[in-house]
Amino acid sequence: MNDEVAPAEFDIKAFLKTLTQRPGIYKMIDAKGEIIYIGKAKNLKNRVSSYFRKQAAPPKQTAMVAKVAAIEVTVTHTEGEALLLESQLIKRHKPRYNISLRDDKSYPYVFISSFHDFPQLSYHRGAKKRKGKYFGPYPSASAVKETLKLLQKIFPVRQCEDSYYNARSRPCLQHQIERCTAPCVGLISKQQYQADVDSTILFLEGQGGKLIDQLVHKMETAAGKLEFEQAAAYRDQIQRLRAVLEKHFVEGEKGDVDIVACAAKADMACVQVFFIRNGQNLGNRQFFPKMGGDNDPSAILQAFISQYYLDKTVPHELIVSHPLPETALLIEVLSSQAKHNVGISPNVRGERQKWLQMAITNADNALAAKLADKQGLCGRFLSLQQELACSEVPKRLECFDISHTQGEQTVASCVVFDREGPVKSDYRRFNIEGVTGGDDYAAIHQAVFRRFKRQKQGEHPAPDILLIDGGKGQVAAAQKALAELQINNVMIVGVSKGPDRKAGMEKIILPNREQPLDVTPGASALLLIQHIRDEAHRFAITGHRQRRGKAKNQSALEEIAGLGPKRRQVLLKQFGGLQGVSGAGVDALASIEGISRQLAQRIYDTFHHQDGS
């Protein structure tokens, strides 16, 4: 083995002699102990050996192998098990040379309850623990909310929370604008209400044609009975329904299909997924996987599908823009996981080809826009290097901001940017304790100290530049915190708000420098500084509002005699927060286990006294 391919300290020949020919996964580890690549193999010995042969290999593979200091393997029963384990480990570790998916969010659904006398139609995200029907997944929260808004115009099924519903004594605004039939106050029978629920389910199941036939029959029956007002209502409902179906109907599709298209260029890739459920287009979502050096769309799609569908509902068919290297293996694994047959189709015709082409066009356009943004961002990092006279282009920036209300519930935020943009998984908030209210210097000191103490323990990499939203005092506080931790390789930069807090008028403060830095007028570095500063400000305010709201909830309920911590938590959960509790009637409060009628009355009186009633 030549020394250019493998480090001298790693005896690959000795290692290969011990390697099994069974299926499994292998982890390549560098001298620092970090996993740089994870792969799976039907035959571990053959696959791992292929990296260390003398024939010509792609430059990136050669660079990767040169860093290998150790290899760890895990043997599995089958290649399918190896594929699942590989996908899980890549999602967890995100090795440098793997294609990995940056997607850790659960997907939302439309939910219809089955445990209510008058079922509720609502938005749902997370574990499916409640009894009822789930429709989706939808690509985004906005797609679900748009669907709920459309449904409310066609079928007047309640969408209000139980706490609000149970506290009603008269119809709400939704009833007045004919978006709800007011089951909360008994203005509709269970049978009539259930008919609207059944119609909603038919629509969501993709049986719009059957539903329209039913409504046409009802319209004709009502007209035959001379109930012209009711017949007109059915006619309007049919017209609204047809308009919605025309917008979302996918010609020729009746089942569940995902259309997955990939575009790759210049070490970047975009994957577009269109969601078709019950013959309806629920929308699309775009992904930008972290690239590991492989720009082949087929390989990117293979990696994407194996990671993306690892913990999600798998449709009956995937239509893909490129043939996959291991289609049969993916079909086997996905079918086993979904407990139904899953097809993968790279070649489609007719309407399906039109939809696939639309997904490909969207992927191309999104990638072009992302590349343009990346080039702009690279230019801003270069400008920042020039303005701050850094020896190298910065790789990682962190920015701190403080938010409070008159010194109360102080929260510090830390946001992180790299050359790709915001790194939201590394964002952190700090609840500031033990400092005088309104002392921003002490708050900055505490937040920076806590953040960089963790950095010294190896929890996250150190930034090249630490930005502080503030002037000389805040910069000095951050400088003191780093000095106490004996950290001297991080550049501290203060961003002082300009006159009237106008963007572009910020002053750049450097430690041990009397005057603000003279920044080149119009330098794109300022846009980068404004971006990260504004993001830190937004993140801090959001955290402060959450903390303030929690404190308000606790303080209001803590005033009530006989209401301990456990009962307070039960109330807040049952009524969806303090607003739900404050709006609940005595009967609704007393219906909660552990809340007597006398205690319910005290709770009710407390909130209504606060409201001045």
Coordinates of C-alpha atoms in Angstrom, one line a residue, residues 19-567:
L19 CA -12.4 -8.2 7.9
T20 CA -15.5 -10.3 7.3
Q21 CA -17.2 -10.8 4.0
R22 CA -20.7 -10.5 5.6
P23 CA -22.9 -7.4 5.1
G24 CA -22.7 -4.4 7.3
I25 CA -21.6 -0.8 7.7
Y26 CA -18.2 0.7 8.0
K27 CA -17.1 4.0 9.6
M28 CA -14.0 5.8 8.5
I29 CA -12.4 7.8 11.3
D30 CA -9.7 10.5 11.1
A31 CA -6.8 11.2 13.4
K32 CA -9.0 13.4 15.6
G33 CA -11.4 10.5 16.2
E34 CA -14.1 12.1 14.0
I35 CA -16.2 10.0 11.7
I36 CA -15.6 11.3 8.2
Y37 CA -17.5 8.7 6.2
I38 CA -20.1 6.0 6.7
G39 CA -20.9 3.4 4.1
K40 CA -22.8 0.1 3.8
A41 CA -21.8 -3.1 2.0
K42 CA -23.1 -6.4 0.9
N43 CA -19.6 -7.7 1.4
L44 CA -17.6 -5.6 3.8
K45 CA -14.2 -7.0 2.9
N46 CA -14.6 -6.3 -0.9
R47 CA -16.1 -2.9 -0.4
V48 CA -13.6 -1.5 2.1
S49 CA -10.7 -3.0 0.1
S50 CA -11.8 -1.1 -3.0
Y51 CA -10.9 2.2 -1.3
F52 CA -7.3 1.2 -0.9
R53 CA -6.5 -0.2 -4.3
K54 CA -3.8 1.5 -6.4
Q55 CA -5.9 2.3 -9.4
A56 CA -6.9 5.9 -10.1
A57 CA -9.7 7.2 -7.9
P58 CA -11.6 10.5 -7.9
P59 CA -9.6 13.3 -6.2
K60 CA -12.1 13.7 -3.4
Q61 CA -12.1 10.0 -2.6
T62 CA -8.3 10.1 -2.6
A63 CA -8.3 13.0 -0.2
M64 CA -10.8 11.2 2.1
V65 CA -8.8 8.0 2.2
A66 CA -5.6 9.9 3.0
K67 CA -7.3 11.1 6.2
V68 CA -8.4 7.6 7.4
A69 CA -6.7 6.7 10.7
A70 CA -9.1 3.9 11.7
I71 CA -12.1 2.0 10.4
E72 CA -14.9 0.5 12.5
V73 CA -17.4 -2.0 11.2
T74 CA -20.8 -3.3 12.3
V75 CA -21.9 -6.6 10.9
T76 CA -25.6 -7.0 10.0
H77 CA -27.8 -9.9 9.0
T78 CA -28.7 -8.5 5.6
E79 CA -27.8 -5.7 3.2
G80 CA -31.2 -4.2 3.9
E81 CA -30.4 -3.9 7.6
A82 CA -27.1 -2.3 6.6
L83 CA -28.9 0.3 4.5
L84 CA -31.2 1.2 7.4
L85 CA -28.3 1.4 9.9
E86 CA -26.2 3.5 7.4
S87 CA -29.1 6.0 7.0
Q88 CA -29.6 6.3 10.7
L89 CA -25.9 6.9 11.4
I90 CA -25.5 9.4 8.6
K91 CA -28.5 11.4 9.9
R92 CA -27.0 11.3 13.4
H93 CA -23.3 12.1 12.7
K94 CA -23.5 14.0 9.4
P95 CA -20.0 12.9 8.3
R96 CA -18.0 15.3 6.1
Y97 CA -17.8 13.1 3.0
N98 CA -21.4 11.7 3.1
I99 CA -24.4 13.2 1.3
S100 CA -26.6 14.0 4.3
L101 CA -30.1 15.4 4.6
R102 CA -30.7 18.5 6.7
D103 CA -34.2 17.7 7.8
D104 CA -35.1 17.0 11.4
K105 CA -38.7 18.2 11.4
S106 CA -41.8 16.2 11.7
Y107 CA -44.5 16.8 9.0
P108 CA -47.9 18.2 9.7
Y109 CA -51.3 16.5 9.0
V110 CA -55.0 17.5 8.9
F111 CA -56.7 15.7 11.8
I112 CA -60.4 14.8 12.4
S113 CA -61.1 13.7 15.9
S114 CA -63.3 10.7 16.6
F115 CA -63.6 11.0 20.4
H116 CA -65.9 14.0 20.3
D117 CA -69.7 14.1 19.9
F118 CA -69.0 16.9 17.5
P119 CA -65.7 16.1 15.9
Q120 CA -63.0 18.8 15.5
L121 CA -61.0 19.5 12.4
S122 CA -57.5 20.7 13.2
Y123 CA -53.8 21.0 12.4
H124 CA -51.6 18.2 13.8
R125 CA -47.8 17.7 14.1
G126 CA -46.0 15.0 16.1
A127 CA -46.9 11.5 17.4
K128 CA -50.4 10.2 16.3
K129 CA -51.7 9.5 19.8
R130 CA -55.2 10.9 19.5
K131 CA -58.1 8.9 18.2
G132 CA -59.2 10.0 14.8
K133 CA -58.2 10.2 11.1
Y134 CA -55.0 11.7 9.9
F135 CA -54.6 13.1 6.4
G136 CA -51.2 13.9 4.9
P137 CA -48.4 14.4 5.4
Y138 CA -48.3 18.0 4.0
P139 CA -45.1 19.6 3.0
S140 CA -45.4 22.6 5.4
A141 CA -47.6 24.2 8.1
S142 CA -48.8 26.8 5.5
A143 CA -50.1 24.0 3.2
V144 CA -52.2 22.5 6.1
K145 CA -53.5 26.0 7.1
E146 CA -54.5 26.7 3.5
T147 CA -56.3 23.4 3.3
L148 CA -58.1 24.1 6.6
K149 CA -59.1 27.5 5.4
L150 CA -60.6 26.1 2.2
L151 CA -62.4 23.3 4.1
Q152 CA -64.0 25.9 6.4
K153 CA -65.5 27.7 3.4
I154 CA -67.0 24.5 2.1
F155 CA -67.9 22.3 5.1
P156 CA -68.8 24.2 8.3
V157 CA -67.0 21.7 10.7
R158 CA -65.6 23.3 13.9
Q159 CA -61.9 24.1 14.0
C160 CA -61.8 25.7 17.5
E161 CA -59.8 24.3 20.4
D162 CA -61.7 22.3 23.0
S163 CA -61.1 24.9 25.7
Y164 CA -62.7 27.6 23.6
Y165 CA -65.5 25.2 22.4
N166 CA -66.4 24.1 26.0
A167 CA -66.6 27.6 27.3
R168 CA -69.0 29.0 24.8
S169 CA -72.5 30.2 25.9
R170 CA -73.4 31.8 22.6
P171 CA -72.3 31.4 18.9
C172 CA -69.0 32.9 17.9
L173 CA -68.0 35.0 14.9
Q174 CA -67.4 31.9 12.7
H175 CA -71.1 31.0 13.0
Q176 CA -72.1 34.5 12.0
I177 CA -70.1 34.4 8.8
E178 CA -71.5 30.9 8.1
R179 CA -68.2 29.1 8.6
C180 CA -69.5 27.0 11.5
T181 CA -72.9 25.5 12.5
A182 CA -72.4 26.3 16.2
P183 CA -72.6 22.8 17.7
C184 CA -71.2 24.3 20.9
V185 CA -74.6 25.8 21.7
G186 CA -76.8 23.1 20.2
L187 CA -77.8 24.8 16.9
I188 CA -77.2 21.6 14.9
S189 CA -78.0 18.0 15.6
K190 CA -75.3 15.3 15.8
Q191 CA -76.7 13.6 12.7
Q192 CA -76.6 16.8 10.6
Y193 CA -73.2 17.7 11.9
Q194 CA -71.8 14.2 11.1
A195 CA -73.0 14.6 7.5
D196 CA -70.6 17.6 7.2
V197 CA -67.8 15.6 8.8
D198 CA -68.4 12.7 6.4
S199 CA -68.3 15.1 3.5
T200 CA -65.0 16.5 4.8
I201 CA -63.5 13.0 5.0
L202 CA -64.6 12.1 1.5
F203 CA -62.9 15.3 0.2
L204 CA -59.7 14.5 2.1
E205 CA -59.7 10.9 0.8
G206 CA -59.7 12.2 -2.7
Q207 CA -63.3 11.2 -3.5
G208 CA -64.4 14.6 -4.7
G209 CA -66.4 13.3 -7.6
K210 CA -68.5 11.0 -5.4
L211 CA -69.0 13.9 -3.0
I212 CA -70.2 16.2 -5.8
D213 CA -72.6 13.5 -6.9
Q214 CA -74.0 13.3 -3.4
L215 CA -74.4 17.1 -3.2
V216 CA -76.1 17.2 -6.6
H217 CA -78.6 14.6 -5.4
K218 CA -79.3 16.6 -2.3
M219 CA -79.7 19.8 -4.3
E220 CA -82.2 18.2 -6.6
T221 CA -84.1 16.6 -3.7
A222 CA -84.4 20.0 -2.0
A223 CA -85.6 21.7 -5.2
G224 CA -88.2 19.0 -5.6
K225 CA -89.5 19.8 -2.2
L226 CA -89.6 23.5 -3.1
E227 CA -86.8 24.2 -0.5
F228 CA -85.1 26.6 -2.8
E229 CA -83.0 28.3 -0.2
Q230 CA -81.5 25.0 0.8
A231 CA -81.0 24.0 -2.8
A232 CA -79.2 27.2 -3.5
A233 CA -76.9 26.5 -0.5
Y234 CA -76.0 23.1 -2.0
R235 CA -75.4 24.7 -5.4
D236 CA -73.0 27.2 -3.9
Q237 CA -71.2 24.4 -2.0
I238 CA -70.9 22.4 -5.3
Q239 CA -69.4 25.4 -7.1
R240 CA -66.8 26.1 -4.3
L241 CA -65.9 22.4 -4.2
R242 CA -65.4 22.2 -8.0
A243 CA -63.1 25.2 -7.9
V244 CA -61.0 23.7 -5.2
L245 CA -60.8 20.3 -6.9
E246 CA -59.8 21.8 -10.2
K247 CA -56.9 23.6 -8.5
H248 CA -55.6 20.5 -6.6
F249 CA -56.7 17.5 -8.7
V250 CA -53.9 15.5 -10.3
E251 CA -55.2 13.9 -13.5
G252 CA -54.8 10.2 -13.6
E253 CA -53.7 9.8 -10.0
K254 CA -55.9 8.1 -7.3
G255 CA -53.4 6.9 -4.7
D256 CA -50.4 8.2 -2.8
V257 CA -47.4 9.2 -4.8
D258 CA -44.3 11.3 -4.1
I259 CA -42.5 12.9 -7.1
V260 CA -38.8 13.3 -6.3
A261 CA -36.5 15.3 -8.6
C262 CA -32.8 16.2 -8.2
A263 CA -30.6 18.9 -9.7
A264 CA -26.9 19.1 -9.0
K265 CA -24.3 21.6 -9.9
A266 CA -21.1 23.1 -8.5
D267 CA -21.0 21.0 -5.3
M268 CA -24.6 21.8 -4.5
A269 CA -27.8 19.9 -5.0
C270 CA -31.5 20.5 -4.7
V271 CA -34.1 17.8 -4.2
Q272 CA -37.8 18.7 -4.9
V273 CA -40.5 16.5 -3.4
F274 CA -44.1 16.9 -4.7
F275 CA -46.7 15.3 -2.4
I276 CA -49.7 13.6 -4.1
R277 CA -52.2 12.1 -1.6
N278 CA -55.5 10.5 -2.7
G279 CA -55.1 12.0 -6.1
Q280 CA -54.6 15.6 -4.8
N281 CA -51.5 17.8 -4.9
L282 CA -50.7 18.8 -1.3
G283 CA -47.8 21.0 -2.4
N284 CA -44.0 20.6 -2.6
R285 CA -40.9 21.1 -0.6
Q286 CA -37.3 21.7 -1.5
F287 CA -34.2 20.3 0.2
F288 CA -30.5 21.1 -0.1
P289 CA -28.6 18.1 1.1
K290 CA -25.1 18.5 2.5
M291 CA -22.8 17.3 -0.2
G292 CA -20.0 14.8 0.4
G293 CA -18.2 15.2 -2.9
D294 CA -20.5 13.2 -5.1
N295 CA -22.4 15.3 -7.7
D296 CA -24.1 12.4 -9.4
P297 CA -28.0 13.0 -9.2
S298 CA -28.6 9.3 -9.0
A299 CA -26.4 8.8 -6.0
I300 CA -27.8 12.0 -4.3
L301 CA -31.4 10.7 -4.8
Q302 CA -30.4 7.3 -3.4
A303 CA -28.9 8.9 -0.3
F304 CA -31.9 11.3 0.0
I305 CA -34.6 8.6 -0.2
S306 CA -32.9 6.2 2.2
Q307 CA -32.5 9.0 4.8
Y308 CA -35.7 11.0 4.2
Y309 CA -38.2 8.1 4.4
L310 CA -36.4 6.5 7.3
D311 CA -38.9 7.8 9.9
K312 CA -41.8 9.0 7.7
T313 CA -44.9 7.6 6.1
V314 CA -43.9 6.0 2.8
P315 CA -46.3 6.4 -0.2
H316 CA -47.2 3.5 -2.5
E317 CA -45.0 4.9 -5.2
L318 CA -42.0 7.2 -5.8
I319 CA -41.5 8.8 -9.2
V320 CA -37.9 9.8 -9.5
S321 CA -36.0 12.0 -12.0
H322 CA -33.0 9.6 -12.3
P323 CA -32.5 5.8 -12.1
L324 CA -31.2 4.8 -8.7
P325 CA -28.0 2.6 -8.2
E326 CA -29.8 0.2 -5.9
T327 CA -33.5 0.4 -6.8
A328 CA -34.3 -3.2 -5.8
L329 CA -32.7 -2.9 -2.4
L330 CA -34.5 0.4 -1.7
I331 CA -37.9 -1.1 -2.7
E332 CA -37.3 -4.1 -0.4
V333 CA -36.4 -1.9 2.6
L334 CA -39.1 0.7 2.1
S335 CA -41.8 -1.9 1.5
S336 CA -40.8 -3.7 4.7
Q337 CA -40.8 -0.5 6.6
A338 CA -44.1 0.7 5.2
K339 CA -45.8 -2.7 5.5
H340 CA -47.1 -2.3 1.9
N341 CA -45.6 -2.6 -1.6
V342 CA -43.6 0.5 -2.6
G343 CA -42.7 1.1 -6.3
I344 CA -39.9 3.3 -7.6
S345 CA -40.4 4.6 -11.2
P346 CA -37.7 6.5 -13.0
N347 CA -39.5 6.3 -16.4
V348 CA -43.0 7.6 -16.7
R349 CA -45.3 8.9 -19.5
G350 CA -48.3 11.1 -20.1
E351 CA -49.5 13.3 -17.2
R352 CA -47.0 11.8 -14.8
Q353 CA -44.2 12.9 -17.1
K354 CA -45.6 16.4 -17.0
W355 CA -45.6 16.4 -13.2
L356 CA -42.1 15.0 -13.1
Q357 CA -40.9 17.7 -15.5
M358 CA -42.4 20.3 -13.3
A359 CA -40.6 18.9 -10.3
I360 CA -37.3 18.9 -12.3
T361 CA -37.9 22.5 -13.4
N362 CA -38.5 23.6 -9.8
A363 CA -35.3 21.8 -8.6
D364 CA -33.3 23.6 -11.4
N365 CA -34.7 27.0 -10.5
A366 CA -34.3 26.6 -6.8
L367 CA -30.7 25.4 -7.2
A368 CA -29.9 28.4 -9.5
A369 CA -31.3 30.8 -6.8
K370 CA -29.4 29.0 -4.1
L371 CA -26.1 29.2 -6.0
A372 CA -26.7 32.9 -6.6
D373 CA -27.3 33.4 -2.9
K374 CA -24.2 31.3 -2.0
Q375 CA -22.0 33.4 -4.3
G376 CA -23.4 36.6 -2.7
L377 CA -22.8 35.2 0.7
C378 CA -19.2 34.2 -0.2
G379 CA -18.7 37.8 -1.4
R380 CA -19.9 39.1 1.9
F381 CA -17.5 36.8 3.8
L382 CA -14.6 38.0 1.6
S383 CA -15.7 41.6 2.3
L384 CA -15.8 40.9 6.0
Q385 CA -12.2 39.6 5.8
Q386 CA -11.0 42.7 4.1
E387 CA -12.8 45.2 6.4
L388 CA -11.6 43.5 9.6
A389 CA -8.2 42.7 8.2
C390 CA -8.4 39.0 9.0
S391 CA -5.6 36.7 7.8
E392 CA -8.1 34.2 6.4
V393 CA -11.7 34.3 5.2
P394 CA -13.8 33.6 8.3
K395 CA -15.6 30.3 8.4
R396 CA -17.9 30.7 11.4
L397 CA -19.5 33.7 13.0
E398 CA -21.5 33.8 16.3
C399 CA -23.6 36.8 17.4
F400 CA -25.0 37.5 20.9
D401 CA -28.0 39.8 21.8
I402 CA -29.9 40.5 25.0
S403 CA -33.6 41.0 25.4
H404 CA -35.7 41.9 28.5
T405 CA -38.6 44.1 29.6
Q406 CA -37.4 46.6 32.2
G407 CA -34.8 44.2 33.4
E408 CA -37.2 41.2 33.8
Q409 CA -37.0 37.8 32.3
T410 CA -33.7 38.5 30.6
V411 CA -32.8 36.2 27.7
A412 CA -29.5 36.1 25.7
S413 CA -29.4 34.6 22.2
C414 CA -26.5 33.2 20.3
V415 CA -26.9 32.6 16.6
V416 CA -24.4 31.0 14.2
F417 CA -23.6 31.7 10.6
D418 CA -21.2 29.8 8.3
R419 CA -20.4 30.3 4.6
E420 CA -23.7 28.5 3.8
G421 CA -25.8 31.0 5.9
P422 CA -27.6 30.4 9.3
V423 CA -26.7 27.2 11.2
K424 CA -29.9 27.0 13.1
S425 CA -29.1 23.7 14.8
D426 CA -26.3 25.5 16.6
Y427 CA -28.5 28.4 17.9
R428 CA -28.7 28.7 21.7
R429 CA -30.6 30.8 24.2
F430 CA -29.6 31.5 27.8
N431 CA -31.9 32.5 30.6
I432 CA -29.9 35.1 32.5
E433 CA -30.0 34.6 36.3
G434 CA -28.3 36.3 39.3
V435 CA -27.6 39.7 37.7
T436 CA -29.1 43.1 38.4
G437 CA -32.1 43.7 36.2
G438 CA -31.2 45.8 33.1
D439 CA -27.4 45.2 33.5
D440 CA -26.7 44.2 29.9
Y441 CA -22.9 44.1 30.5
A442 CA -23.3 41.4 33.2
A443 CA -25.9 39.6 31.0
I444 CA -23.4 39.5 28.0
H445 CA -20.6 38.3 30.3
Q446 CA -22.7 35.5 31.7
A447 CA -24.0 34.3 28.3
V448 CA -20.6 34.4 26.6
F449 CA -18.9 32.7 29.5
R450 CA -21.5 29.9 29.5
R451 CA -21.4 29.5 25.7
F452 CA -17.6 29.3 25.5
K453 CA -17.2 27.1 28.6
R454 CA -19.2 24.5 26.6
Q455 CA -17.0 25.2 23.5
K456 CA -13.9 24.4 25.6
Q457 CA -15.5 21.1 26.5
G458 CA -15.9 20.3 22.8
E459 CA -19.6 20.7 22.5
H460 CA -19.3 22.9 19.4
P461 CA -16.5 24.5 17.3
A462 CA -15.1 27.9 18.1
P463 CA -16.1 30.8 15.9
D464 CA -13.6 32.9 14.0
I465 CA -15.5 36.1 14.9
L466 CA -17.7 36.8 17.9
L467 CA -20.2 39.6 17.2
I468 CA -21.8 41.4 20.1
D469 CA -24.9 43.6 19.7
G470 CA -23.7 46.6 21.6
G471 CA -21.0 49.1 22.2
K472 CA -17.7 49.3 24.2
G473 CA -19.2 48.1 27.5
Q474 CA -20.7 45.0 26.0
V475 CA -17.5 44.3 24.0
A476 CA -15.4 44.7 27.2
A477 CA -17.8 42.3 29.0
A478 CA -17.4 39.6 26.3
Q479 CA -13.6 40.2 26.3
K480 CA -13.5 39.6 30.1
A481 CA -15.5 36.4 29.8
L482 CA -13.1 35.0 27.2
A483 CA -10.1 36.0 29.2
E484 CA -11.4 34.2 32.2
L485 CA -11.6 31.1 30.1
Q486 CA -8.2 31.7 28.6
I487 CA -9.5 31.9 25.1
N488 CA -7.5 34.2 22.9
N489 CA -8.1 33.0 19.4
V490 CA -11.5 34.5 18.8
M491 CA -11.9 38.0 17.3
I492 CA -14.5 40.1 19.2
V493 CA -16.5 42.7 17.2
G494 CA -19.1 45.1 18.6
V495 CA -22.1 46.2 16.5
S496 CA -23.4 49.5 17.9
K497 CA -26.7 50.8 16.6
G498 CA -26.4 53.8 14.5
P499 CA -28.4 57.1 14.7
D500 CA -32.1 56.4 15.0
R501 CA -31.2 52.7 14.7
K502 CA -31.1 53.0 10.9
A503 CA -29.7 50.0 9.0
G504 CA -26.4 50.8 7.4
M505 CA -25.4 53.3 10.0
E506 CA -24.0 50.8 12.5
K507 CA -20.7 51.5 14.2
I508 CA -18.2 48.7 14.3
I509 CA -16.4 48.5 17.7
L510 CA -13.1 46.6 18.2
P511 CA -11.5 46.0 21.6
N512 CA -8.8 48.3 22.8
R513 CA -9.6 50.8 20.0
E514 CA -10.9 54.3 20.8
Q515 CA -12.7 55.1 17.6
P516 CA -15.1 52.9 15.6
L517 CA -13.7 51.1 12.6
D518 CA -13.8 53.0 9.3
V519 CA -15.8 50.6 7.1
T520 CA -15.8 51.1 3.3
P521 CA -19.1 52.8 2.3
G522 CA -21.3 50.2 0.7
A523 CA -19.2 47.2 1.7
S524 CA -21.2 44.0 1.5
A525 CA -19.7 43.0 4.9
L526 CA -22.2 45.4 6.4
L527 CA -25.1 43.4 4.9
L528 CA -23.7 40.3 6.5
I529 CA -23.3 42.0 9.9
Q530 CA -26.8 43.4 9.7
H531 CA -28.2 40.0 8.7
I532 CA -26.6 38.1 11.7
R533 CA -27.3 40.9 14.1
D534 CA -31.0 41.1 13.1
E535 CA -31.3 37.3 13.4
A536 CA -29.8 37.4 16.9
H537 CA -32.2 40.1 17.8
R538 CA -35.2 38.1 16.5
F539 CA -34.1 35.0 18.3
A540 CA -33.6 36.8 21.6
I541 CA -37.0 38.5 21.5
T542 CA -38.7 35.3 20.7
G543 CA -37.1 33.6 23.7
H544 CA -37.8 36.6 26.0
R545 CA -41.5 36.5 25.0
Q546 CA -41.7 32.8 25.7
R547 CA -40.1 33.3 29.1
R548 CA -42.3 36.3 29.9
G549 CA -45.4 34.4 28.9
K550 CA -44.5 31.4 31.1
A551 CA -43.9 33.7 34.0
K552 CA -47.2 35.4 33.5
N553 CA -49.0 32.1 33.4
Q554 CA -47.4 31.0 36.6
S555 CA -47.8 34.3 38.5
A556 CA -51.5 34.5 37.7
L557 CA -52.3 31.0 38.7
E558 CA -50.0 31.1 41.8
E559 CA -52.2 33.7 43.3
I560 CA -55.1 31.2 43.6
A561 CA -55.4 29.5 47.0
G562 CA -55.6 25.7 46.9
L563 CA -54.1 25.5 43.3
G564 CA -50.8 23.7 43.6
P565 CA -48.2 23.2 40.9
K566 CA -49.6 19.9 39.6
R567 CA -53.1 21.3 39.2

